[in-house]
């Protein structure tokens, strides 16, 4: 028997042990993250969305890790010093540095996600909180935090400063609109999840898990159909079939 056998419930942020937002047996996923801007995040996102298109196209920054441990990161560091000297930042893990990297920019290339490996990375949450569209490099990053998350980020297979600048200058205006609006939707999700201090969220999750352990409840079924006129037949079909079964 290991140390975990002494506990009925285990909260973890290790996505290798239990998937994001899920519970498996005694394991519950719960992560310690902050949404530092709170209600100000939506206001900042709206200000950026309302800014002139040309300003938004020029508003890209690059956030680099403290240690450039790969060849492409080293090359990116050399390139941004020459091509974007006022728009690159070296991450030190503090909100102050990340605020400088995100606050006055519409897009940020997050080149530190191989090292900021939490689920989700705190740097990613900070970026979204500022109403800034993250540029994510590579295919190995989790992209389904919410239904709209994949629309709120720019995905690059690989990265070069020239490629990123070209993207900013040539992306269709409609695409920039989708990015900006999707960021606001994802903001709401992260805000609602992290608006309370972690200790408070931990206590609430633990209390609910203990209650479920003591008093198991039957599975909950939630079925919804949009209230459009064309869906009337579907709603009636549910009422006549599944609803009597669920009531029983």
Short mmCIF file of C-alpha atoms in Angstrom, two decimals, residues 28-134:
data_model
loop_
_atom_site.label_atom_id
_atom_site.label_comp_id
_atom_site.label_asym_id
_atom_site.label_seq_id
_atom_site.Cartn_x
_atom_site.Cartn_y
_atom_site.Cartn_z
CA UNK A 28 -10.18 14.76 -8.65
CA UNK A 29 -8.53 17.31 -10.91
CA UNK A 30 -8.13 20.73 -9.29
CA UNK A 31 -5.46 23.28 -10.14
CA UNK A 32 -4.08 26.29 -8.28
CA UNK A 33 -4.31 29.21 -10.72
CA UNK A 34 -5.00 32.96 -10.47
CA UNK A 35 -7.07 35.33 -12.58
CA UNK A 36 -5.40 38.46 -11.28
CA UNK A 37 -7.24 41.11 -13.32
CA UNK A 38 -10.72 40.02 -12.26
CA UNK A 39 -13.50 42.18 -13.69
CA UNK A 40 -10.98 44.46 -15.44
CA UNK A 41 -10.21 41.74 -17.96
CA UNK A 42 -13.39 42.22 -19.99
CA UNK A 43 -12.91 45.99 -20.12
CA UNK A 44 -9.36 45.56 -21.41
CA UNK A 45 -10.47 43.08 -24.07
CA UNK A 46 -13.20 45.44 -25.27
CA UNK A 47 -10.77 48.35 -25.52
CA UNK A 48 -8.46 46.28 -27.70
CA UNK A 49 -11.31 45.07 -29.86
CA UNK A 50 -12.47 48.66 -30.44
CA UNK A 51 -8.98 49.89 -31.37
CA UNK A 52 -8.21 50.72 -35.03
CA UNK A 53 -7.41 47.68 -37.14
CA UNK A 54 -3.95 48.91 -38.07
CA UNK A 55 -3.02 49.36 -34.40
CA UNK A 56 -4.18 45.83 -33.66
CA UNK A 57 -2.08 44.48 -36.53
CA UNK A 58 1.03 46.11 -35.07
CA UNK A 59 0.30 44.98 -31.51
CA UNK A 60 2.29 41.76 -31.19
CA UNK A 61 4.71 40.94 -28.40
CA UNK A 62 6.89 37.90 -27.68
CA UNK A 63 7.23 36.32 -24.24
CA UNK A 64 10.37 34.20 -23.94
CA UNK A 65 11.43 31.80 -21.19
CA UNK A 66 14.29 32.74 -18.91
CA UNK A 67 16.37 29.92 -20.43
CA UNK A 68 16.44 29.36 -24.18
CA UNK A 69 17.16 25.63 -24.12
CA UNK A 70 16.54 24.81 -27.78
CA UNK A 71 18.03 26.02 -31.03
CA UNK A 72 14.81 27.58 -32.31
CA UNK A 73 14.33 29.49 -29.04
CA UNK A 74 17.88 30.81 -29.22
CA UNK A 75 17.25 31.94 -32.79
CA UNK A 76 13.96 33.58 -31.81
CA UNK A 77 15.73 35.44 -29.02
CA UNK A 78 18.36 36.78 -31.40
CA UNK A 79 15.73 37.79 -33.98
CA UNK A 80 13.40 39.65 -31.61
CA UNK A 81 16.30 41.70 -30.25
CA UNK A 82 16.85 43.02 -33.76
CA UNK A 83 13.34 43.08 -35.26
CA UNK A 84 11.15 43.76 -32.19
CA UNK A 85 13.43 45.42 -29.62
CA UNK A 86 10.58 47.11 -27.72
CA UNK A 87 8.15 44.19 -27.86
CA UNK A 88 9.90 41.17 -26.39
CA UNK A 89 9.98 40.18 -22.73
CA UNK A 90 11.84 37.59 -20.67
CA UNK A 91 9.51 35.77 -18.32
CA UNK A 92 10.42 35.63 -14.65
CA UNK A 93 7.14 34.10 -13.49
CA UNK A 94 5.78 37.33 -12.01
CA UNK A 95 2.52 39.03 -12.90
CA UNK A 96 4.33 42.37 -13.23
CA UNK A 97 6.48 41.13 -16.10
CA UNK A 98 3.56 39.41 -17.78
CA UNK A 99 1.44 42.52 -17.44
CA UNK A 100 4.09 44.44 -19.37
CA UNK A 101 4.14 41.71 -22.02
CA UNK A 102 0.35 41.58 -22.47
CA UNK A 103 -1.33 44.83 -21.45
CA UNK A 104 -0.59 46.96 -24.52
CA UNK A 105 -0.56 44.17 -27.10
CA UNK A 106 -3.28 42.35 -29.01
CA UNK A 107 -1.29 39.15 -29.71
CA UNK A 108 1.56 37.54 -27.79
CA UNK A 109 3.74 34.66 -28.92
CA UNK A 110 3.99 32.46 -25.82
CA UNK A 111 7.34 30.80 -26.41
CA UNK A 112 7.63 29.55 -22.83
CA UNK A 113 4.88 26.91 -22.80
CA UNK A 114 7.36 24.03 -23.05
CA UNK A 115 8.62 25.17 -19.64
CA UNK A 116 5.39 26.53 -18.12
CA UNK A 117 3.77 23.11 -18.33
CA UNK A 118 0.79 23.32 -15.96
CA UNK A 119 -2.72 22.49 -17.10
CA UNK A 120 -3.54 25.17 -17.96
CA UNK A 121 -0.27 27.15 -17.85
CA UNK A 122 -0.53 30.26 -15.66
CA UNK A 123 1.11 32.33 -18.40
CA UNK A 124 -1.69 31.32 -20.77
CA UNK A 125 -4.35 32.40 -18.27
CA UNK A 126 -2.56 35.72 -17.71
CA UNK A 127 -2.47 36.30 -21.47
CA UNK A 128 -6.19 35.60 -21.89
CA UNK A 129 -6.98 37.74 -18.84
CA UNK A 130 -5.43 40.74 -20.61
CA UNK A 131 -7.65 40.23 -23.66
CA UNK A 132 -4.55 39.23 -25.62
CA UNK A 133 -4.66 36.45 -28.21
CA UNK A 134 -2.01 33.80 -27.46
#
